[in-house]
XYZ file of C-alpha atoms in Angstrom:
612
model
C 6.422 16.824 -27.724
C 8.158 14.056 -25.779
C 9.075 16.446 -22.936
C 5.467 17.602 -22.721
C 4.239 14.014 -22.580
C 6.809 13.163 -19.899
C 5.810 16.167 -17.815
C 2.163 15.193 -18.135
C 2.920 11.614 -17.020
C 4.957 12.906 -14.078
C 2.104 15.189 -13.095
C -0.365 12.301 -13.246
C 1.941 10.127 -11.152
C 2.364 12.917 -8.593
C -1.388 13.409 -8.373
C -1.911 9.662 -7.897
C 0.779 9.552 -5.221
C -0.825 12.494 -3.393
C -4.208 10.750 -3.520
C -2.669 7.594 -2.100
C -0.873 9.595 0.610
C -4.089 11.380 1.608
C -5.942 8.073 1.693
C -3.250 6.569 3.931
C -3.303 9.509 6.321
C -7.109 9.545 6.430
C -7.223 5.824 7.150
C -4.873 6.293 10.108
C -6.316 9.666 11.083
C -7.142 8.626 14.657
C -3.589 7.825 15.692
C -2.168 10.618 13.566
C -4.519 12.999 15.376
C -3.345 11.724 18.756
C 0.250 12.036 17.654
C -0.248 15.577 16.359
C -2.003 16.612 19.574
C 0.863 15.255 21.648
C 3.289 16.970 19.320
C 1.538 20.323 19.827
C 1.834 19.924 23.603
C 5.511 18.992 23.225
C 6.289 21.954 21.019
C 4.402 24.367 23.299
C 6.429 23.066 26.227
C 9.565 23.688 24.171
C 8.709 27.388 23.977
C 8.919 27.828 27.775
C 12.762 27.732 28.119
C 13.145 30.299 25.326
C 10.528 32.639 26.812
C 11.952 32.304 30.340
C 15.331 33.638 29.197
C 13.907 37.161 28.814
C 12.651 37.213 32.417
C 15.865 35.695 33.706
C 18.002 38.435 32.117
C 15.705 41.443 32.517
C 13.940 40.704 35.778
C 16.185 38.417 37.826
C 19.597 39.675 36.691
C 18.690 43.202 35.637
C 16.304 44.099 38.500
C 17.526 41.681 41.131
C 14.175 39.899 41.562
C 15.609 36.706 43.002
C 12.125 35.538 44.019
C 11.471 34.717 40.361
C 14.370 32.213 40.170
C 12.466 29.302 41.710
C 9.261 29.823 39.644
C 11.302 30.165 36.449
C 13.330 27.046 37.232
C 10.130 25.155 38.119
C 8.456 26.238 34.897
C 11.444 25.149 32.809
C 11.673 21.809 34.668
C 7.941 21.130 34.256
C 8.082 22.070 30.569
C 11.080 19.793 30.077
C 9.305 16.868 31.741
C 6.181 17.450 29.647
C 8.272 17.693 26.501
C 10.119 14.470 27.310
C 6.958 12.491 28.099
C 5.019 13.753 25.100
C 7.977 13.188 22.756
C 8.176 9.571 23.936
C 4.412 9.152 23.538
C 4.500 10.645 20.036
C 7.266 8.271 19.024
C 5.387 5.258 20.380
C 1.999 6.110 18.891
C 3.261 7.241 15.520
C 5.954 4.601 15.069
C 3.505 1.776 15.792
C 0.978 3.386 13.446
C 3.621 3.641 10.742
C 4.563 -0.031 11.082
C 0.886 -0.975 10.964
C 0.493 1.072 7.782
C 3.567 -0.591 6.242
C 2.230 -4.040 7.081
C -1.189 -3.192 5.658
C 0.361 -1.834 2.474
C 2.539 -4.903 2.044
C -0.474 -7.162 2.476
C -2.441 -5.068 0.012
C 0.284 -5.089 -2.638
C 0.999 -8.802 -2.179
C -2.707 -9.618 -2.406
C -2.992 -7.516 -5.566
C 0.097 -8.997 -7.203
C -0.977 -12.588 -6.592
C -4.233 -11.890 -8.443
C -2.616 -10.350 -11.515
C -2.874 -12.328 -14.776
C -0.174 -14.876 -15.608
C 1.250 -12.836 -18.579
C 2.350 -10.164 -16.083
C 4.512 -12.684 -14.226
C 5.923 -13.957 -17.510
C 7.360 -10.488 -18.123
C 8.407 -9.465 -14.607
C 11.270 -10.680 -12.453
C 10.406 -12.167 -9.079
C 12.929 -9.889 -7.372
C 11.207 -6.807 -8.824
C 7.909 -7.935 -7.325
C 9.570 -8.651 -3.971
C 11.011 -5.128 -4.011
C 7.552 -3.661 -4.675
C 6.089 -5.515 -1.723
C 8.880 -5.114 0.819
C 11.095 -2.125 -0.049
C 8.706 0.366 -1.648
C 6.149 -0.060 1.129
C 8.793 0.730 3.754
C 8.920 4.398 2.733
C 5.316 5.156 3.743
C 6.408 5.295 7.386
C 7.378 8.890 6.598
C 3.830 9.683 5.493
C 1.938 8.195 8.427
C 4.794 8.079 10.916
C 7.349 10.346 12.500
C 8.196 12.019 9.192
C 4.868 13.747 8.629
C 4.429 14.505 12.343
C 7.876 16.079 12.539
C 7.119 18.024 9.393
C 3.876 19.407 10.840
C 5.557 19.892 14.206
C 8.372 21.829 12.607
C 5.937 24.118 10.818
C 3.949 24.617 14.039
C 7.067 25.464 16.059
C 8.313 27.788 13.342
C 4.966 29.595 13.320
C 5.045 30.120 17.100
C 8.653 31.282 16.968
C 7.879 33.655 14.093
C 5.058 35.256 16.052
C 7.361 35.801 19.044
C 10.117 37.208 16.828
C 7.760 39.664 15.148
C 6.690 40.838 18.595
C 10.271 41.310 19.787
C 11.676 43.033 16.652
C 9.729 42.983 13.405
C 12.448 44.670 11.301
C 15.047 42.055 12.205
C 12.453 39.305 11.719
C 11.630 40.462 8.189
C 15.310 40.207 7.269
C 15.542 36.700 8.715
C 12.324 35.599 6.988
C 13.713 36.744 3.628
C 16.785 34.571 4.141
C 14.678 31.573 5.216
C 12.286 32.075 2.294
C 15.223 31.881 -0.115
C 16.293 28.687 1.635
C 12.775 27.207 1.302
C 12.657 28.067 -2.395
C 16.015 26.374 -2.932
C 14.760 23.287 -1.084
C 11.634 23.115 -3.235
C 13.668 23.197 -6.432
C 16.175 20.675 -5.100
C 13.599 18.102 -3.997
C 11.663 18.503 -7.212
C 14.826 17.392 -9.014
C 15.656 14.710 -6.466
C 12.300 12.961 -6.643
C 12.995 11.331 -10.064
C 16.358 10.224 -8.646
C 14.614 8.527 -5.738
C 12.154 6.917 -8.113
C 14.973 5.626 -10.313
C 16.732 4.277 -7.225
C 13.753 2.063 -6.471
C 13.689 0.771 -10.038
C 17.431 0.054 -10.076
C 17.214 -1.638 -6.689
C 14.350 -3.821 -7.939
C 16.368 -4.830 -11.013
C 19.447 -5.672 -8.945
C 17.392 -7.665 -6.442
C 15.605 -9.379 -9.324
C 18.811 -10.571 -10.956
C 20.298 -11.568 -7.592
C 17.172 -13.615 -6.832
C 17.479 -15.385 -10.176
C 21.175 -16.097 -9.627
C 20.669 -17.560 -6.171
C 17.597 -19.500 -7.292
C 19.558 -21.025 -10.165
C 22.855 -21.391 -8.312
C 23.235 -25.022 -9.393
C 23.008 -24.050 -13.051
C 25.438 -21.171 -12.455
C 27.973 -23.480 -10.830
C 27.417 -26.283 -13.334
C 28.415 -23.982 -16.196
C 31.057 -22.096 -14.235
C 29.420 -18.698 -14.803
C 29.999 -17.312 -11.300
C 32.263 -14.539 -12.623
C 29.728 -13.489 -15.237
C 26.982 -13.274 -12.632
C 29.352 -11.327 -10.389
C 29.977 -8.850 -13.224
C 26.250 -8.442 -13.853
C 25.608 -7.832 -10.162
C 28.563 -5.445 -9.896
C 27.265 -3.434 -12.847
C 23.852 -3.118 -11.210
C 25.366 -2.323 -7.816
C 27.444 0.462 -9.372
C 24.346 1.886 -11.052
C 22.687 1.930 -7.645
C 25.799 3.496 -6.113
C 25.862 6.299 -8.699
C 22.184 6.995 -8.084
C 22.684 7.123 -4.324
C 25.764 9.309 -4.755
C 23.718 11.707 -6.880
C 21.011 11.927 -4.219
C 23.630 12.348 -1.486
C 25.114 15.258 -3.421
C 21.721 16.936 -3.601
C 20.915 16.374 0.057
C 24.402 17.490 1.092
C 23.984 20.655 -0.937
C 20.786 21.385 0.965
C 22.565 20.723 4.268
C 25.432 23.041 3.328
C 22.983 25.716 2.256
C 21.239 25.313 5.612
C 24.534 25.998 7.396
C 24.990 29.087 5.236
C 21.487 30.250 6.136
C 22.204 29.820 9.834
C 25.368 31.841 9.360
C 23.475 34.629 7.584
C 20.875 34.666 10.361
C 23.690 34.957 12.921
C 25.173 37.876 10.990
C 21.774 39.597 10.958
C 21.437 39.048 14.695
C 24.811 40.595 15.350
C 24.369 43.583 13.063
C 20.678 44.402 13.450
C 20.199 42.989 16.964
C 23.393 44.579 18.291
C 22.396 47.979 16.862
C 18.887 47.677 18.379
C 20.453 46.873 21.765
C 22.779 49.860 21.584
C 19.947 52.159 20.520
C 17.756 50.985 23.398
C 15.153 49.414 21.118
C 15.736 45.992 22.722
C 16.716 44.937 26.220
C 19.382 42.341 26.886
C 16.590 39.926 27.810
C 14.848 40.662 24.509
C 18.016 39.869 22.599
C 18.600 36.624 24.482
C 14.983 35.586 23.938
C 15.283 36.605 20.303
C 18.307 34.354 19.841
C 16.442 31.423 21.409
C 13.348 31.973 19.261
C 15.511 32.362 16.160
C 16.896 28.915 16.900
C 13.337 27.595 17.257
C 12.510 29.102 13.859
C 15.643 28.029 12.006
C 15.933 24.488 13.439
C 12.563 23.292 12.083
C 13.342 24.778 8.684
C 16.592 22.828 8.557
C 14.812 19.760 9.926
C 12.201 20.051 7.196
C 15.032 19.680 4.680
C 15.899 16.264 6.051
C 12.281 15.182 6.418
C 11.460 16.375 2.902
C 14.095 13.969 1.582
C 12.345 11.095 3.338
C 8.917 12.216 2.188
C 10.149 12.570 -1.400
C 11.511 9.030 -1.220
C 8.189 7.831 0.168
C 6.320 9.447 -2.733
C 8.689 7.805 -5.201
C 7.863 4.442 -3.604
C 4.156 5.215 -3.791
C 4.564 6.005 -7.488
C 5.927 2.518 -8.094
C 3.326 0.869 -5.885
C 0.529 2.701 -7.691
C 1.770 1.361 -11.017
C 1.163 -2.148 -9.708
C -2.089 -1.400 -7.897
C -3.593 0.208 -10.991
C -3.150 -2.994 -12.996
C -6.379 -4.908 -13.421
C -6.525 -8.123 -11.426
C -8.312 -11.332 -12.260
C -10.670 -10.657 -9.345
C -11.688 -7.334 -10.882
C -12.259 -9.062 -14.195
C -14.330 -11.704 -12.376
C -16.671 -9.133 -10.885
C -19.283 -9.337 -13.629
C -18.794 -12.999 -14.473
C -21.116 -15.829 -13.589
C -20.643 -18.373 -10.825
C -19.337 -21.732 -11.989
C -21.024 -24.260 -9.724
C -20.127 -27.938 -9.909
C -18.389 -28.813 -13.192
C -19.049 -31.924 -15.223
C -15.825 -31.186 -17.083
C -16.917 -31.000 -20.719
C -14.260 -28.902 -22.472
C -14.456 -27.672 -26.046
C -12.224 -25.404 -28.099
C -13.817 -23.745 -31.116
C -11.573 -22.233 -33.793
C -9.062 -21.097 -31.191
C -6.148 -18.881 -32.216
C -3.555 -17.489 -29.866
C -0.657 -15.047 -30.249
C 1.996 -14.135 -27.700
C 3.295 -11.501 -30.111
C 1.003 -9.740 -32.606
C 1.140 -11.334 -36.015
C 2.882 -14.492 -34.760
C 0.152 -17.071 -34.025
C 1.152 -19.993 -31.821
C -2.191 -21.785 -32.176
C -4.099 -21.676 -35.462
C -7.768 -22.573 -35.568
C -7.732 -25.371 -32.975
C -10.936 -27.422 -32.551
C -11.161 -29.879 -29.685
C -13.958 -31.725 -27.890
C -13.165 -33.418 -24.558
C -16.298 -35.008 -23.036
C -16.510 -35.360 -19.241
C -14.260 -38.039 -17.772
C -12.172 -38.544 -20.917
C -8.428 -38.244 -21.407
C -7.060 -36.109 -24.228
C -3.362 -36.485 -25.001
C -1.305 -33.848 -26.804
C 1.879 -34.830 -28.626
C 4.173 -33.095 -31.061
C 7.510 -31.390 -31.486
C 8.770 -28.835 -29.014
C 7.169 -25.471 -29.748
C 4.150 -26.994 -31.481
C 1.713 -25.324 -29.064
C 0.905 -28.102 -26.570
C 1.623 -26.129 -23.402
C -0.078 -23.047 -24.845
C -3.221 -25.070 -25.484
C -3.439 -26.314 -21.890
C -2.684 -22.800 -20.612
C -5.870 -21.715 -22.379
C -7.773 -24.541 -20.701
C -6.396 -23.353 -17.340
C -7.383 -19.751 -18.267
C -3.817 -18.568 -17.781
C -4.164 -16.991 -21.213
C -7.169 -15.966 -23.298
C -7.685 -16.900 -26.958
C -6.897 -14.215 -29.493
C -9.788 -15.623 -31.538
C -12.310 -18.368 -30.905
C -13.757 -19.710 -27.658
C -12.973 -22.149 -24.875
C -16.215 -23.692 -23.612
C -16.634 -25.514 -20.305
C -19.916 -27.395 -19.903
C -21.236 -25.354 -22.808
C -20.363 -21.984 -21.230
C -17.710 -19.612 -22.518
C -14.756 -19.759 -20.116
C -14.300 -16.010 -20.591
C -17.661 -15.528 -18.830
C -16.886 -17.735 -15.812
C -15.317 -16.669 -12.532
C -11.722 -17.788 -12.549
C -11.526 -18.361 -8.792
C -14.471 -20.789 -8.950
C -13.182 -22.480 -12.083
C -9.602 -22.976 -10.918
C -10.837 -24.380 -7.621
C -11.882 -27.394 -9.715
C -8.590 -27.694 -11.619
C -5.678 -29.959 -10.802
C -2.183 -29.650 -12.251
C 0.854 -31.934 -12.304
C 3.773 -30.423 -14.185
C 7.163 -31.642 -15.382
C 8.892 -29.458 -12.771
C 6.412 -29.208 -9.933
C 6.902 -26.471 -7.385
C 7.073 -27.553 -3.774
C 7.113 -25.046 -0.955
C 9.681 -24.971 1.832
C 7.540 -26.838 4.327
C 6.768 -30.381 5.338
C 5.720 -33.166 2.991
C 2.257 -33.162 4.549
C 1.874 -29.396 4.109
C 2.759 -29.676 0.425
C 0.299 -32.500 -0.188
C -2.547 -30.651 1.539
C -1.669 -27.364 -0.210
C -5.041 -27.147 -2.009
C -6.938 -28.448 1.021
C -5.306 -27.164 4.233
C -8.132 -28.695 6.286
C -7.445 -32.240 5.071
C -6.758 -34.798 7.785
C -3.512 -36.744 8.099
C -5.449 -39.875 7.087
C -6.518 -38.161 3.846
C -2.925 -37.119 3.162
C -1.568 -40.614 3.746
C -4.288 -42.173 1.619
C -3.511 -40.104 -1.488
C 0.215 -40.625 -0.887
C -0.345 -44.378 -1.044
C -2.306 -44.045 -4.298
C 0.547 -41.946 -5.740
C 3.093 -44.555 -4.607
C 4.731 -41.967 -2.357
C 3.886 -43.400 1.069
C 6.817 -45.820 1.206
C 9.602 -43.315 0.550
C 7.932 -40.706 2.771
C 7.812 -43.084 5.729
C 11.465 -43.924 5.108
C 12.404 -40.354 6.046
C 13.371 -39.890 9.741
C 10.535 -37.387 10.213
C 8.156 -39.090 7.799
C 5.376 -36.760 6.664
C 6.865 -33.972 8.804
C 10.086 -33.934 6.775
C 11.051 -30.459 5.508
C 11.460 -30.619 1.716
C 13.527 -27.416 1.338
C 13.021 -24.545 -1.082
C 11.382 -25.839 -4.276
C 11.629 -29.345 -2.808
C 15.390 -29.371 -3.335
C 15.925 -32.100 -0.698
C 13.877 -34.574 -2.734
C 14.650 -36.368 -5.981
C 12.751 -35.536 -9.161
C 10.672 -38.690 -8.882
C 9.828 -38.004 -5.245
C 8.749 -34.447 -6.019
C 6.615 -35.735 -8.868
C 4.818 -38.290 -6.731
C 4.134 -35.714 -4.029
C 2.691 -33.437 -6.729
C 0.438 -36.275 -7.896
C -0.704 -36.844 -4.301
C -1.403 -33.115 -4.014
C -3.553 -33.213 -7.147
C -5.392 -36.321 -5.894
C -6.239 -34.615 -2.620
C -7.563 -31.544 -4.462
C -10.063 -33.864 -6.232
C -10.294 -31.708 -9.411
C -12.885 -32.077 -12.165
C -10.368 -31.082 -14.845
C -6.817 -32.378 -14.660
C -3.712 -31.135 -16.469
C -0.694 -33.450 -16.721
C 2.106 -31.534 -18.435
C 4.870 -34.092 -19.110
C 4.240 -35.408 -15.597
C 6.571 -38.413 -15.981
C 9.275 -37.054 -18.242
C 11.702 -36.363 -15.388
C 11.391 -39.884 -13.996
C 13.449 -42.981 -14.610
C 11.684 -46.082 -15.901
C 11.310 -47.642 -12.444
C 9.822 -44.468 -10.925
C 7.554 -44.037 -13.931
C 6.297 -47.572 -13.548
C 5.540 -46.960 -9.871
C 3.361 -43.921 -10.526
C 1.555 -45.074 -13.653
C -1.102 -46.690 -11.493
C -1.320 -43.474 -9.451
C -1.815 -41.439 -12.607
C -4.445 -43.862 -13.844
C -6.328 -43.550 -10.556
C -5.889 -39.795 -10.688
C -7.491 -39.589 -14.149
C -10.517 -41.717 -13.267
C -13.754 -39.785 -13.632
C -11.935 -36.557 -14.525
C -11.511 -34.723 -17.788
C -7.767 -34.976 -18.318
C -5.331 -33.289 -20.660
C -1.987 -35.008 -20.912
C 1.150 -33.666 -22.565
C 3.642 -36.480 -22.950
C 6.848 -37.185 -24.802
C 6.758 -40.832 -23.812
C 4.033 -42.216 -26.029
C 3.830 -45.351 -23.906
C 2.144 -43.272 -21.188
C -0.795 -42.205 -23.379
C -1.846 -45.367 -25.196
C -5.007 -45.568 -23.091
C -6.033 -41.974 -23.898
C -9.521 -41.577 -25.371
C -8.130 -39.271 -28.029
C -4.693 -38.132 -29.085
C -4.047 -34.853 -30.873
C -0.824 -34.442 -32.833
C 0.179 -30.759 -33.048
C 2.717 -29.268 -35.417
C 3.368 -25.533 -35.771
C 0.161 -24.642 -33.959
C -2.238 -26.842 -35.898
C -3.760 -30.288 -35.325
C -2.360 -32.529 -38.050
C -3.785 -35.806 -36.717
C -6.292 -36.941 -34.121
C -7.676 -40.265 -32.941
C -6.927 -43.139 -30.586
C -3.521 -44.801 -30.380
C -4.674 -47.689 -32.573
C -6.244 -45.376 -35.139
C -3.191 -43.186 -35.423
C -0.867 -46.159 -35.691
C -3.024 -47.561 -38.483
C -3.014 -44.173 -40.213
C 0.754 -44.396 -40.601
C 1.311 -40.639 -40.391
C 3.165 -38.281 -38.074
C 2.165 -40.112 -34.875
C 3.365 -43.446 -36.259
C 6.635 -41.803 -37.248
C 7.155 -40.386 -33.748
C 6.186 -43.697 -32.158
C 8.540 -45.780 -34.307
C 11.473 -43.426 -33.738
C 10.960 -43.524 -30.001
C 10.598 -47.304 -30.034
C 13.821 -47.557 -31.999
C 15.652 -45.440 -29.401
C 14.231 -47.512 -26.550
C 15.105 -50.778 -28.336
C 18.635 -49.529 -28.936
C 18.932 -48.681 -25.251
C 17.727 -52.182 -24.337
C 20.279 -53.990 -26.500
C 23.109 -51.550 -25.573
C 22.664 -51.166 -21.811
C 26.105 -49.670 -21.323
C 25.204 -46.493 -23.225
C 23.583 -43.489 -21.637
C 19.992 -43.047 -22.630
C 17.347 -40.487 -21.772
C 14.088 -41.255 -23.602
C 12.706 -37.750 -23.235
C 15.782 -36.036 -24.612
C 16.121 -38.548 -27.462
C 12.469 -38.345 -28.327
C 12.512 -34.556 -28.268
C 15.532 -34.529 -30.544
C 13.851 -36.941 -32.909
C 10.670 -34.900 -32.902
C 12.498 -31.667 -33.553
C 14.661 -33.191 -36.290
C 11.571 -34.482 -38.041
């Protein structure tokens, strides 16, 4: 049953890959047509030297017709020139077309991947996605490039040579065709078995690249914990898996190459035995035999060449299989197709009986109700794992409720176009991602058309202007990958400036000050206050001092809201919030009266929250 299911899946994948290949070739049909036409001219020119050998032996040498020498030499020279020019033209036209197709495919896959839902990225390594975009797309050059043209050209040349061979000696040709047919059958079986190997190679390569990307991206953590050897072992294991796969494919391809040599040997034996007997019996002239040998080469060479090209084409199909798996996944744009336009948001957010599960039967949020009127600030506090980040991910539409609804301005978020909605969202996270560009480019990320004056204005509001101007290149300073050249506080203030420039209607602050020291936090509090003005804000904070001015505070524990109200109301209630507040205050007071001890409010508060 399992084998039948696997065969059916393989058949479906093959059919999908063939459809994609046909679509690619049809899209580039103009240049492929030009390339094939040039190839036909080139291959026809290649027939001239073989055909001229018969006249050279029988007419010039055998009958002494020296007057034919110059015409024959001229014909061969002209054919050679035509073949050289057309071969160059084919290479230029087809190779450029192939690179254009690769670029288009990469753009298509990258565009598709970036619009996939967030849960897909949560379960897929970055390196795997990079491999899909860059490596798998590379193989299609053999479908719209020299590979397919050489394949068609080989078949065309073989057909011409076969016709000439049948004319010269059909009995000998039948024997040769039988040998070549056996070779073709062997190739078909071999490449049918090699295709899964090529497909697995792409998957292994993606896994190895994925882990390598993670290791290099987290090299500071690797070095901090001294786990270089462990990462080396993991990489070595993956590299050996890739080596074994490549070795297996090399064995198969080498077997085909060896069989091709055997076939050529068998053809040579047939030529000697059958051709020699026909020459002795007067059934063939010496010129016929020479021409026959040339045409046999023209027939056998493409067949052997097809073996090599078939390997490349099989690899290309394996890459298309993997690409199709990604392209068949439904994107957020496709889901948006039937949804309504958003328009300008007031920012009224409501959650009605919202449940959410990452894993079936394990709810992370349980019946959450929340009402955040426009322009208000809602703070979320609680122990780690209580569901705070999950709740804001629902507000950002990164995830969808398992039950219940998220309403924005009275409309179900599930019915709104995500692109329109997220254009009015702003996010400042605990670990904000900065791109490897200038400070100015990172601030204007959401608004590339913003002027330098706009950028500098929001930087001043975020208390970032002073340290930016202190850099030698100022706003043109390169921040490095993930902003590695900046401190945590500097990255955070640039992220706040970026959110200010985006001018969102709904703002998410996910522990936006937890990575800052007290001085840096103090500097950006005013920036955060200005950022929240007139916007519906959701704030996740461990430092309770940062949320005292919130319009409402929700205390979450194990996916439920256990308390809600203002800071004063919750303090007066004397419940969970008061307990968290007093514990944090005690830690901060202890730090104040014992300045020589190390103290990290976030870590201490988290520990206290978890212990409670």
